Every structure is written in structure tokens, then in C-alpha cells.
CSV table of C-alpha atoms in Angstrom, one decimal:
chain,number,residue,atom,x,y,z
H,1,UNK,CA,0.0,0.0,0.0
H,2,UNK,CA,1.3,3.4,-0.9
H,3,UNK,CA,2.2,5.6,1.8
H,4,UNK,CA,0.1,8.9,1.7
H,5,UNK,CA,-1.0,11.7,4.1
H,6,UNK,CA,-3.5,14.1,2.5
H,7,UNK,CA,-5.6,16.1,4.4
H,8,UNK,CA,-6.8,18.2,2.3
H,9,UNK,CA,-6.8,21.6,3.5
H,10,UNK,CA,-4.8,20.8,6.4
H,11,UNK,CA,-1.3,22.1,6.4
H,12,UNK,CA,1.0,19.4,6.4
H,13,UNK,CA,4.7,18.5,6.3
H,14,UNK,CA,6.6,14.8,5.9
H,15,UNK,CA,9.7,14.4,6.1
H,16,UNK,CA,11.5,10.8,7.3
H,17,UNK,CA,13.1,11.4,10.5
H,18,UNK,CA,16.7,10.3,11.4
H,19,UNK,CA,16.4,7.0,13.8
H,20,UNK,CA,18.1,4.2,14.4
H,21,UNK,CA,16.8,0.8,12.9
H,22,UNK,CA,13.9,-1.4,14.2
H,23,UNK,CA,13.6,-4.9,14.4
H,24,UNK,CA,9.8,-4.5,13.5
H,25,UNK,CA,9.3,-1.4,12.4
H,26,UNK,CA,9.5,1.2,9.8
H,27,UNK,CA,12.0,4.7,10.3
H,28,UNK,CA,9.4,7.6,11.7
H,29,UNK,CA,7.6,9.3,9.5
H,30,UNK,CA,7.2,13.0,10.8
H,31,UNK,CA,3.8,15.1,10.3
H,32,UNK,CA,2.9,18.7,11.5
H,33,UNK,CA,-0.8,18.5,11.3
H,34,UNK,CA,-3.6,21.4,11.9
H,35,UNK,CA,-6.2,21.1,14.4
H,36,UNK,CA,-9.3,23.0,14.3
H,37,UNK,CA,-10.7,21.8,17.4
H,38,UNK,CA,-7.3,22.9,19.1
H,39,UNK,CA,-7.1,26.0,17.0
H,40,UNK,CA,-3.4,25.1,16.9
H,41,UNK,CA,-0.3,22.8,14.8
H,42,UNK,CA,0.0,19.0,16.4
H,43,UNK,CA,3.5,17.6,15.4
H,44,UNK,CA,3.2,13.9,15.5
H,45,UNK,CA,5.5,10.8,14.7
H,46,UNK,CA,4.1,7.6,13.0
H,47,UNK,CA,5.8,4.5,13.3
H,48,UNK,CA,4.8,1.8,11.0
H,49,UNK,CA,5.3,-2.2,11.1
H,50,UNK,CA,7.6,-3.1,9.0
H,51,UNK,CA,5.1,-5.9,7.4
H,52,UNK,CA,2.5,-3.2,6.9
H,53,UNK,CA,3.0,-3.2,3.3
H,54,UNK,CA,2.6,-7.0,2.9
H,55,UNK,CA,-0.5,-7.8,5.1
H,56,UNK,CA,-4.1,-7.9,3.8
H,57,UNK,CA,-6.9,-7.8,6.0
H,58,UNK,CA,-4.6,-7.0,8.9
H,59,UNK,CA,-5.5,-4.4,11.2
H,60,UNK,CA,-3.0,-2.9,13.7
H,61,UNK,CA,-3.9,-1.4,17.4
H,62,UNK,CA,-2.8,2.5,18.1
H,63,UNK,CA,-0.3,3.0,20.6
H,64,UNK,CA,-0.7,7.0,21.5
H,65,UNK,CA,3.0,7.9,22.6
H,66,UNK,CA,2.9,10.9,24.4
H,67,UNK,CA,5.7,13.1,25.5
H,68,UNK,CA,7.5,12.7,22.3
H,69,UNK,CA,9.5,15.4,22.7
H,70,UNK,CA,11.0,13.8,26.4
H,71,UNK,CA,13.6,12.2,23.8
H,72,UNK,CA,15.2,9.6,26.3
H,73,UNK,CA,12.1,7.9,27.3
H,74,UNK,CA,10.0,8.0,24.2
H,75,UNK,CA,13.1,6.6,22.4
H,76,UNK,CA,13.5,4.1,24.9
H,77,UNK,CA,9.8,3.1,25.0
H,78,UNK,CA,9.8,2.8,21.0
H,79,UNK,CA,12.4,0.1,21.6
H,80,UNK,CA,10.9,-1.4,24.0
H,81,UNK,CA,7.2,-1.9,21.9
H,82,UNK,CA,10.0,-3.3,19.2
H,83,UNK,CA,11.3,-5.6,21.5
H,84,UNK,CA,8.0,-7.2,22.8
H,85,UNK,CA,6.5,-6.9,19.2
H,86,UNK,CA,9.4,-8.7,17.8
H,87,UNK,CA,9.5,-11.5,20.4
H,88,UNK,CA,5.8,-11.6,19.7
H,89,UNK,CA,4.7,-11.3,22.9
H,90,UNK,CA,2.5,-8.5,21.7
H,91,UNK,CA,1.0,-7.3,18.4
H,92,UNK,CA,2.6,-5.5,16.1
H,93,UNK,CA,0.6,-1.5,16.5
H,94,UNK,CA,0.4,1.6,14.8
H,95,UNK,CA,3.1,4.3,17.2
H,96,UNK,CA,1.6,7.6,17.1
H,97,UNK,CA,4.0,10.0,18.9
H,98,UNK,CA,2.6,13.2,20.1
H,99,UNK,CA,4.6,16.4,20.6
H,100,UNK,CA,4.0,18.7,23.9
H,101,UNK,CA,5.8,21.9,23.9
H,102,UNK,CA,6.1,24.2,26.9
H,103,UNK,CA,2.9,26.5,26.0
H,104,UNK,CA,1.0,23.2,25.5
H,105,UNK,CA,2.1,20.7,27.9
H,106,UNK,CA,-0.3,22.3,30.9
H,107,UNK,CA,-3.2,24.0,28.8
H,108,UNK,CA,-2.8,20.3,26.8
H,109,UNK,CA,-3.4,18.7,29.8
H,110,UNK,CA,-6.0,20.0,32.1
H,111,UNK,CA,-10.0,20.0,31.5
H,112,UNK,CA,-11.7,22.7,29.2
H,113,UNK,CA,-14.1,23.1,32.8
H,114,UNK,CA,-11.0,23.9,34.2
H,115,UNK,CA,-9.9,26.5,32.1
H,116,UNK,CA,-7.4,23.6,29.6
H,117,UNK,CA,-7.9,22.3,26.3
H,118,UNK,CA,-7.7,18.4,27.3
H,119,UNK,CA,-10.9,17.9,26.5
H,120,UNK,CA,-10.0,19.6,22.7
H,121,UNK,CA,-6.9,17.2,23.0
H,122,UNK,CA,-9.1,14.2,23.3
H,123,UNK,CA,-11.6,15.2,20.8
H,124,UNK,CA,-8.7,15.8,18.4
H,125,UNK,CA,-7.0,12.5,19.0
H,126,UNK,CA,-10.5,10.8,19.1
H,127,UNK,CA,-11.9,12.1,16.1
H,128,UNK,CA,-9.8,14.9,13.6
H,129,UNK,CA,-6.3,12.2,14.2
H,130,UNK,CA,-8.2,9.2,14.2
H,131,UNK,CA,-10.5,9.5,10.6
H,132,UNK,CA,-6.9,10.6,9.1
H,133,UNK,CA,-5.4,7.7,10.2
H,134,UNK,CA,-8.3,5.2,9.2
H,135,UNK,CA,-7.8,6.5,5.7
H,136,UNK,CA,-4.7,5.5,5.3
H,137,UNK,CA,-4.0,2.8,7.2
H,138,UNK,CA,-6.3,0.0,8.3
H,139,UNK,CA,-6.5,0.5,12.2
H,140,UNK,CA,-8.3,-1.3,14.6
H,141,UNK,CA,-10.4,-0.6,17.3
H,142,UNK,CA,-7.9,-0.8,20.2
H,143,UNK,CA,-6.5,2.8,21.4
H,144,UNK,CA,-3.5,2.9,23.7
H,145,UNK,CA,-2.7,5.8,25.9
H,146,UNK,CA,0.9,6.1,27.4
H,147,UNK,CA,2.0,9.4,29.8
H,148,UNK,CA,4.1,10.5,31.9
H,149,UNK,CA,3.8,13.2,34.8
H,150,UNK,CA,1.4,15.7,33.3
H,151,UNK,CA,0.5,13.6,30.2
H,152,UNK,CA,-0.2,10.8,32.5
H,153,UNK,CA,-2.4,12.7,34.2
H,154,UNK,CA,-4.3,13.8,30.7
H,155,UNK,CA,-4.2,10.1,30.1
H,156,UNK,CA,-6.1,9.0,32.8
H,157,UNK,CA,-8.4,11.8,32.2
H,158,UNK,CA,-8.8,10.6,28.8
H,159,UNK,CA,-9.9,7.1,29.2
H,160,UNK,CA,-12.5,8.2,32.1
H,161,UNK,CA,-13.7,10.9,29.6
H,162,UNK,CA,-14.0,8.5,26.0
H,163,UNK,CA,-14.1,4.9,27.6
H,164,UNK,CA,-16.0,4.0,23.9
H,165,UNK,CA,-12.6,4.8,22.3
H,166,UNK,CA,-10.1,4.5,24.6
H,167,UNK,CA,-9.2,0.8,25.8
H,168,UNK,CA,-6.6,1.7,28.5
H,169,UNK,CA,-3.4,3.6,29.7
H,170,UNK,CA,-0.3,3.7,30.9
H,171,UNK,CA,0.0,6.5,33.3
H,172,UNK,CA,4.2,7.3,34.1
H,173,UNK,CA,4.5,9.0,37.7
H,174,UNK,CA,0.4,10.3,37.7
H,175,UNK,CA,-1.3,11.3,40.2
H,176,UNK,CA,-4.1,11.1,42.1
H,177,UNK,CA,-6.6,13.4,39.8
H,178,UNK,CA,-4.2,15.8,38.9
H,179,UNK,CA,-3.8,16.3,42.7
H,180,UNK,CA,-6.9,15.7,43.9
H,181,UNK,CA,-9.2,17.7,41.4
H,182,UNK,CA,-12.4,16.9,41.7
H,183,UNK,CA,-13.9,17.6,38.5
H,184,UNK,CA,-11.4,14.9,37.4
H,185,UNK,CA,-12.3,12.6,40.7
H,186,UNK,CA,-15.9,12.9,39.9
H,187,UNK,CA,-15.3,12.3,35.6
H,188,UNK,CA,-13.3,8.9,36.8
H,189,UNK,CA,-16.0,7.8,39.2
H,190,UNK,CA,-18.8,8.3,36.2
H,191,UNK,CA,-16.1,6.0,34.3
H,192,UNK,CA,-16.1,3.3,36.8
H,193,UNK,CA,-20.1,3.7,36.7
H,194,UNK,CA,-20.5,3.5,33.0
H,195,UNK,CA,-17.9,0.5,31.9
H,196,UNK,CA,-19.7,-1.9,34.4
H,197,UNK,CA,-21.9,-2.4,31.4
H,198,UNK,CA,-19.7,-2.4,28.7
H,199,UNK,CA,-18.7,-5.9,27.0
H,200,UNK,CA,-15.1,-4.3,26.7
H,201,UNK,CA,-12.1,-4.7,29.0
H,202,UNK,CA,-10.7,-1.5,30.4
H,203,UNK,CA,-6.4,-1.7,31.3
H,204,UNK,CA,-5.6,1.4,33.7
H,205,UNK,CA,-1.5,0.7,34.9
H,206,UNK,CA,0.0,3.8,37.0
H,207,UNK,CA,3.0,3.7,38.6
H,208,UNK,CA,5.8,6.3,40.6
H,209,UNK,CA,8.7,6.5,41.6
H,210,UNK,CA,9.8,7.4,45.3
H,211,UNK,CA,9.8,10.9,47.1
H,212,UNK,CA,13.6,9.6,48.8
H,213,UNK,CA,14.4,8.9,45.3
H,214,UNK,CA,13.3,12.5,43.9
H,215,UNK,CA,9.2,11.6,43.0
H,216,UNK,CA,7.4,14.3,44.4
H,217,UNK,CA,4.3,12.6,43.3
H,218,UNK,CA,4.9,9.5,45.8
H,219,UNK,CA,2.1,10.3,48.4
H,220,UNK,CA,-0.6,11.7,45.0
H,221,UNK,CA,-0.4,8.4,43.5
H,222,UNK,CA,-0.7,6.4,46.6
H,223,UNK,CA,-3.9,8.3,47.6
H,224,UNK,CA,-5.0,7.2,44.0
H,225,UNK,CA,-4.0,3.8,45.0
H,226,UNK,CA,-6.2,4.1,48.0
H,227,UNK,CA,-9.3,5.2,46.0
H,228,UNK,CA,-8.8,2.3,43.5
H,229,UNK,CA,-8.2,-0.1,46.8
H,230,UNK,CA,-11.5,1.2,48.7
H,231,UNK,CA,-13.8,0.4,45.5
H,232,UNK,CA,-15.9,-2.4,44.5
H,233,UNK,CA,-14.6,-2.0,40.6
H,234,UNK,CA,-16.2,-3.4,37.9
H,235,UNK,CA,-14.9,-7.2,36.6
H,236,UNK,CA,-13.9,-5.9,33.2
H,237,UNK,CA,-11.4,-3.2,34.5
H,238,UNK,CA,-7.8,-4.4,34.8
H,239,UNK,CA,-5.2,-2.3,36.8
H,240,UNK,CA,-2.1,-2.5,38.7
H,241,UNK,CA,0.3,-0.1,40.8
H,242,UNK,CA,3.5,0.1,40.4
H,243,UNK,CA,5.6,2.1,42.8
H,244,UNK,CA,9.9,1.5,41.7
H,245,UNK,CA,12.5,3.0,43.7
H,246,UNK,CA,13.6,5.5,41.4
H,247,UNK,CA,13.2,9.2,40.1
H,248,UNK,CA,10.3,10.9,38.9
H,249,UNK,CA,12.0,11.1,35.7
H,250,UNK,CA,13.2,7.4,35.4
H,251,UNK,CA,9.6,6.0,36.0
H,252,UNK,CA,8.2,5.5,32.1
H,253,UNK,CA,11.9,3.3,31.2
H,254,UNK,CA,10.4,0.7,34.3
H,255,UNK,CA,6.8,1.0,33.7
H,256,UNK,CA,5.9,0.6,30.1
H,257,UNK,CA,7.5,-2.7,29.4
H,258,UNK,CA,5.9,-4.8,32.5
H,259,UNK,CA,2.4,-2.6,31.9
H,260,UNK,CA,2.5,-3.7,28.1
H,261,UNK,CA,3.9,-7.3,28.7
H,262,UNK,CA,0.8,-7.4,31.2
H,263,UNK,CA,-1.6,-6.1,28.6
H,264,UNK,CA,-1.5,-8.6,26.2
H,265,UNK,CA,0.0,-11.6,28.5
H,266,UNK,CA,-2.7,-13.6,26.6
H,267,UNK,CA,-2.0,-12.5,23.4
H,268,UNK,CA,2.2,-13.7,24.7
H,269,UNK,CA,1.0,-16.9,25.7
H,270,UNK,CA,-1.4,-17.9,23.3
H,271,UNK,CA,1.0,-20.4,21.3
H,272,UNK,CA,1.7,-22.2,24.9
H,273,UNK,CA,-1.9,-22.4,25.6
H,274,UNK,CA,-2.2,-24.1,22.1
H,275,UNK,CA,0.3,-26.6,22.5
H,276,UNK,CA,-2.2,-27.6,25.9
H,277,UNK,CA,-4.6,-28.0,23.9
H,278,UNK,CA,-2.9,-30.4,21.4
H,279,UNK,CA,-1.3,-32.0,24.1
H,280,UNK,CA,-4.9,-32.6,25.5
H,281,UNK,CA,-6.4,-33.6,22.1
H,282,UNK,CA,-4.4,-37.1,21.1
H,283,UNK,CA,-6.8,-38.5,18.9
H,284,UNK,CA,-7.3,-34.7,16.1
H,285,UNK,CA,-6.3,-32.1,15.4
H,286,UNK,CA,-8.5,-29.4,18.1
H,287,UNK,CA,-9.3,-26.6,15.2
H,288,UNK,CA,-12.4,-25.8,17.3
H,289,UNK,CA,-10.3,-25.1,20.4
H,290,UNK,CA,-7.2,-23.1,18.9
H,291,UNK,CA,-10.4,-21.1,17.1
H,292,UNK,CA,-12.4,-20.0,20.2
H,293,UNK,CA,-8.5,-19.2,22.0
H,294,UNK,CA,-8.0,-16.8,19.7
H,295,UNK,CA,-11.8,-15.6,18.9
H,296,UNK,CA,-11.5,-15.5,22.9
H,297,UNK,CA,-8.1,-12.9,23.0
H,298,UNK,CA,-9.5,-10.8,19.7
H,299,UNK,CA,-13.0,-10.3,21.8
H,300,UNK,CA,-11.0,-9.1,25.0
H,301,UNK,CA,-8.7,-6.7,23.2
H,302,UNK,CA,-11.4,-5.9,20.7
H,303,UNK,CA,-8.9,-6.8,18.2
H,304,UNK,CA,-9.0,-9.6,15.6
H,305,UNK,CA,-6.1,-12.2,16.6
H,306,UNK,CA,-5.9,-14.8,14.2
H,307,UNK,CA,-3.7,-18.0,13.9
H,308,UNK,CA,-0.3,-16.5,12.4
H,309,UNK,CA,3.4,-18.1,10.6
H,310,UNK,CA,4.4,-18.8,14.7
H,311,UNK,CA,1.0,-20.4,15.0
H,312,UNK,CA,1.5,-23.1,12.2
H,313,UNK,CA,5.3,-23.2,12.8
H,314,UNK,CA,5.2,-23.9,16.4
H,315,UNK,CA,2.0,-26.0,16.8
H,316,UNK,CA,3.5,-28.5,13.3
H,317,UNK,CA,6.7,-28.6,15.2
H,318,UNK,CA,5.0,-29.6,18.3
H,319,UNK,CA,3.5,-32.3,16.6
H,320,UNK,CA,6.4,-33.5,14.2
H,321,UNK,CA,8.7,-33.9,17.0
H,322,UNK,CA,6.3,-35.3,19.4
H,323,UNK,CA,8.8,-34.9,22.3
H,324,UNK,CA,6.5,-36.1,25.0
H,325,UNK,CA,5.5,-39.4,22.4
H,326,UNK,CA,2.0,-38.0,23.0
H,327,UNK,CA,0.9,-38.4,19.2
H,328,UNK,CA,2.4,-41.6,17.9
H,329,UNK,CA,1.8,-42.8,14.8
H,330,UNK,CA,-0.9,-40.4,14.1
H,331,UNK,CA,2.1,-37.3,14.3
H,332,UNK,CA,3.0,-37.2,10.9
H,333,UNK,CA,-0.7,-37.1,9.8
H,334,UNK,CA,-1.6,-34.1,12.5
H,335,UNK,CA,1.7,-32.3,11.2
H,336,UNK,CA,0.3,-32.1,7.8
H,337,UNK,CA,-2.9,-31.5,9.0
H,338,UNK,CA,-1.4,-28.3,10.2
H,339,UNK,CA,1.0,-26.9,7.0
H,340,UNK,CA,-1.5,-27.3,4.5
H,341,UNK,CA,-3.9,-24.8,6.6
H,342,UNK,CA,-0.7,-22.7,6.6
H,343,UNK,CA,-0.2,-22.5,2.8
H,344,UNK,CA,-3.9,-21.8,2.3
H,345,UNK,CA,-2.9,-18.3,4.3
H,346,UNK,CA,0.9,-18.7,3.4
H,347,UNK,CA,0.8,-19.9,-0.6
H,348,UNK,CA,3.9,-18.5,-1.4
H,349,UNK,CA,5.7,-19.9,1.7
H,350,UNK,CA,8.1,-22.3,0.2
H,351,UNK,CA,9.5,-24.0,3.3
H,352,UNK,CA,5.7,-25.3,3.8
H,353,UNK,CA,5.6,-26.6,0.7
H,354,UNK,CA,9.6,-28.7,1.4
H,355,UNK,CA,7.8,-29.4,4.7
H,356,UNK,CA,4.8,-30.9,3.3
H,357,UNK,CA,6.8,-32.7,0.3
H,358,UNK,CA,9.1,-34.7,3.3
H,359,UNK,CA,6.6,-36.0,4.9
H,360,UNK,CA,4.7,-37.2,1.8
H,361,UNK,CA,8.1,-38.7,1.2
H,362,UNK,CA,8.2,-40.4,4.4
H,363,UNK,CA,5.1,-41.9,3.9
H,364,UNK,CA,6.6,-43.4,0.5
H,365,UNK,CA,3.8,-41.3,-2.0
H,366,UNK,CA,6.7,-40.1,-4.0
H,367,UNK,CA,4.5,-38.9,-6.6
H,368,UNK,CA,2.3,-36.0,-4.0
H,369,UNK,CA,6.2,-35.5,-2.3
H,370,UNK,CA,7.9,-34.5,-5.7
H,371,UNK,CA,4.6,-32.1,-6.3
H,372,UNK,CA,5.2,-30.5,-3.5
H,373,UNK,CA,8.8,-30.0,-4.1
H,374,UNK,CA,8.7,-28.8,-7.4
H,375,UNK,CA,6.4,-25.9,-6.2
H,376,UNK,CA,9.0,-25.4,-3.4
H,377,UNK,CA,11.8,-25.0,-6.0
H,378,UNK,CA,10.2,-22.9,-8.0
H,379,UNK,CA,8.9,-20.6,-5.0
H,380,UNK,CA,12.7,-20.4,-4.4
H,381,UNK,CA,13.6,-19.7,-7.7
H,382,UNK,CA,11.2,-16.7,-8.3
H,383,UNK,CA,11.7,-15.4,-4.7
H,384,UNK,CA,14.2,-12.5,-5.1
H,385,UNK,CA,15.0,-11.7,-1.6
H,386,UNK,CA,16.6,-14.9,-1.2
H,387,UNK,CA,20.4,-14.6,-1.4
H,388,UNK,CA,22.4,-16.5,-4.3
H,389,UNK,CA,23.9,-18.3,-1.4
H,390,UNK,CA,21.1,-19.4,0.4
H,391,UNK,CA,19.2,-20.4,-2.6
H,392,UNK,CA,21.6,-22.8,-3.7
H,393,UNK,CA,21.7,-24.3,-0.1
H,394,UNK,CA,18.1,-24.7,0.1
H,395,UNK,CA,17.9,-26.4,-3.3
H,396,UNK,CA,20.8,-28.8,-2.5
H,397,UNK,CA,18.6,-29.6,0.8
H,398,UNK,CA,15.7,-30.8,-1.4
H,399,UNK,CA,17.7,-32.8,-3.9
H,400,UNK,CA,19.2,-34.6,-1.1
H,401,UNK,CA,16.3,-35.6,0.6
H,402,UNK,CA,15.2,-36.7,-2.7
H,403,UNK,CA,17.9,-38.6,-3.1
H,404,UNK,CA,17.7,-40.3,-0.3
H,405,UNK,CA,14.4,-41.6,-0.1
């Protein structure tokens, strides 16, 4: 899909930013985009997956990175959404970084009732950012808000003001209602009130550092954990405190990466809990089950998880190699059960189609083994991005396995 930002009568500027390379993702692509609602210029980062290009039917969560101008942490939390995304422990998102200067970072940040423009800063986000970004790219329903210090405190407002877009946040050194404001107080109890109903699950992680440590905001965010603590909450909000023994400063570097490992800790360990459910399954393949795992993570994130290449790889594998001689001599059967699903979604895969021409081999029908093969070899020989060097040791693979069987 070609890359393009036109908003029509919106004064606009794209340049590609100088950054260091990501395992997952795309270089930043830099935007300076006018909002009306805020009467004022928003410059914003956009980091892309790398596979963005290549996925049909894909679409990505939105990861609102605030405080991009805070260049040590925002770098550093970048990396680590690489790191997790790239170890697969969550899914690969959409990185919108958002710019604060000093004349916005305050008026940014507290209530329009209270004489701010956060309530402008959510609309904008909410609705000016977010039908610009669902034009050209296909985004899903998820919204992700991480803060720290006074954006933390927007954040916080901003999922108890637009719960119906909004599906959590990561609040860095918060406080407790921007130190104890009540129109804020009284906006989060009407939140905690109105999601009770909601089929949606709500993530709210805050954390701070320590006042002996240089946190000022120790004893705010404690009170907040009181508030939370003396609640009967509703079932479908998930939250956690974190309180590290560090500066006010250092708090987002710590937080981020357990909040978002914690996030989507069922999206992580989906693959294990599939290989239960083979393991519990000895007589087929449990489609149904690996099906309603996944339907059951997409529902909870409201964002559609489907089986993926470390899906067919891993669960095949599991079966092939039958470590725990679970399977016996139905394992060959249930691995090829598996790859031929994965070169329905995977067609020009050609390792599936090797995988699938050994086993065939195995079972001594030579004639659907060399099929396979053949479409193998020439997968390899029109793939381009295979190197010279490793296309001639991939072919000598398959002629030797040939060979010997």
C-alpha cells in the first residue's frame, strides 16, 4: 500500500526522520498537522510495522505515545514496543507520537471546565487524528494511551472521559486526579459507573517513583491507589500499581514494558496455551479449540487475533517432533494437517511446501512428495530476496532428501 497523508486543506509537512533501525518497524515518519478543534499545529511521529505493506486484512492497534519530545524515554519506550512486538509477545501496532511543547504541555493537559484544552486534545486524538489515520492505514479498534507526569495525568483523564474509544493507559509518575481535582475525581467515578456495562475490557497501569528517590508525586499516586483499593470495581477493568524505587524522571523506562507485557500476557502466551490444547487432544487435530482461543483474546482486546506463521510453525513442530510421544503414529498425519492450513494463508511460503513434500516422502507417495517439491523449488527460484547463497543451499537440501528416499 502506498504511503500517503493528504488532508486536504490541512497544512501538512513529511519528512522521514533520522532514527536508528527497528527490528519491526519502519523509520518515523514526521507530520505537523492542523487542528481545528485545538485551533493550533500538532506535530506527531508515525511509526509503521515493517510488514505493513505485505498484510491484507490486517489491522494494527494504536499505541498514543505521548511526550515525544521527552527524547530519552520515548526513544527508549519505542524500543521497547519493538522488543515485545518482535519476540511476539504482543501485536505489532500503529506508534503515534505526540509532541508537547512548553505553552501546550499544561493547557494540553487540564480540562476545558478547568480552564485547559484536554478535552480539545481528546476530541482531536478521538476524532480529527483518528479519521486521518483510518484513511490510510487499516486500524483497529484498540486505542492505547501512554503518559508520563502531566500527560499521564491527561491520560487517565482521557480514558474516564471516551471509555467507547479509549481501551486503556499507561499513566508514568500520575497522580491522584491531577492532585486531587475533583472535576477529574468525579469524571473517573462516572467511568467506573459506565464501563460496568460495557462488553469491553478497560487496562488502567500507573505507577511512581519514590519521594527519597526524587518523585514528588509518591504520596498523590498512593492516595490514587487508596481510591482504587477502597472500590468495589467493575470485573472488566484491569489495573495495577507500580511504585519503583527510582526518580520521577526514570519512572516510564520501568513501567511501560511490564504494563504492556501485562496487557497482552494472553495474546504472549497464546502459542503455549495451544500446545495444551494439542497436548490434550491425542486423537485430532483441536481446530475448534485453537479457534475459540484466539476468537476469545481478539473479543478481549477488541482486536482480531488470528492464527499467524508462529502459529503453524510452532503448533506442526509440536507435533512433528512429538517430544512427549503424545501423538504416535498419528504425528506425521496431525503435522500435515497443520502446513496445509498454513499454505492456504501462506501460498507463497516455500519451506511449507519442502515441509509438506518430506513428509509425503516419508510416507513413501513419491509422486504428491515430488509435487510439493517442485512448487518449493520454484517458490525459491522466483523469490528475489533470497540470497544466491542461500538459494543454492536450500535447493541442495531438497535434492538430497530426494535422493535419499
Amino acid at each position: 500500500m502506498k504511503t500517503r497523508f493528504i488532508f486536504f486543506s490541512l497544512l501538512i509537512i513529511n519528512y522521514y526522520a533520522k532514527a536508528q533501525e527497528f527490528t519491526s518497524y519502519e523509520k518515523p515518519l514526521n507530520i505537523n498537522l492542523y487542528s481545528e478543534v485545538l485551533n493550533d499545529s500538532v506535530n506527531l511521529e508515525i511509526t509503521l510495522p515493517k510488514e505493513f505493506k505485505n498484510q491484507i486484512n490486517t489491522k494494527y492497534p494504536i499505541i498514543y505515545l505521548l511526550d515525544k519530545q521527552l527524547h530519552n524515554n520515548y526513544t527508549y519506550n519505542l524500543q521497547t514496543i519493538d522488543y515485545l512486538s518482535s519476540l511476539q509477545w504482543m501485536p505489532k501496532a500503529i506508534i503515534v507520537g505526540i509532541t508537547f511543547s512548553r505553552k501546550n504541555r499544561i493547557s494540553w493537559t487540564v480540562p476545558n471546565e478547568n480552564g485547559g484544552k484536554a478535552d480539545d486534545l481528546i476530541l482531536f486524538i478521538s476524532k480529527e487524528l483518528n479519521d486521518k489515520l483510518k484513511i490510510e492505514y487499516p486500524v483497529s479498534n484498540f486505542n492505547l494511551l501512554i503518559g508520563h507526569s502531566r500527560t499521564a495525568i491527561f491520560s487517565s483523564y482521557a480514558l474516564s472521559k471516551k471509555p467507547d474509544f479509549f481501551n486503556g493507559t499507561i499513566a508514568n509518575s500520575v497522580s491522584n486526579f491531577d492532585f486531587g481535582d475533583k472535576v477529574q475525581q468525579k469524571q473517573f467515578d462516572t467511568f467506573l459507573n459506565k464501563i460496568s456495562s460495557s462488553p469491553n475490557k478497560y487496562f488502567y497501569f500507573f505507577s511512581v517513583g519514590e519521594k527519597a528517590y526524587g518523585d514528588l508525586h509518591e504520596s498523590a499516586v498512593d492516595s490514587l491507589n487508596h481510591y482504587l483499593n477502597s472500590k468495589e470495581l467493575p470485573k472488566n477493568l484491569e489495573w495495577k500499581y507500580f511504585k519503583h524505587k527510582v526518580a520521577h524522571d526514570l519512572t516510564p523506562g520501568i513501567t511501560v514494558s511490564n504494563s504492556l507485557s501485562q496487557i497482552f500476557k494472553d495474546y504472549g502466551r497464546r502459542i503455549d496455551l495451544c500446545f495444551k490444547l494439542a497436548k490434550s487432544s491425542k486423537n485430532k487435530v483441536p481446530w475448534n479449540d485453537f479457534q475459540d482461543l484466539y476468537t476469545s483474546i481478539s473479543t478481549e482486546l477488541d482486536l482480531k487475533i488470528e492464527p499467524s506463521e508462529l502459529f503453524f510453525n510452532s503448533i506442526a513442530s509440536e507435533y512433528y517432533n512429538d517430544y512427549d510421544r503424545i501423538y504416535g503414529d498419528k504425528k506425521l498425519n496431525f503435522t500435515l494437517e497443520i502446513i496445509l492450513k498454513a499454505i492456504e494463508k501462506y501460498p507463497e511460503d516455500f519451506s511449507y511446501f519442502s515441509w509438506i513434500g518430506e513428509i509425503y516422502m516419508t510416507r513413501k507417495d513419491y509422486e504428491k512428495g515430488l509435487q510439493f517439491f517442485n512448487r518449493s523449488i520454484e517458490l525459491i527460484n522466483n523469490d528475489k530476496s533470497i540470497s544466491k547463497s542461500d538459494r543454492i543451499s536450500y535447493l541442495k537440501e531438497i535434492e538430497a532428501f530426494k535422493k535419499n528416499n
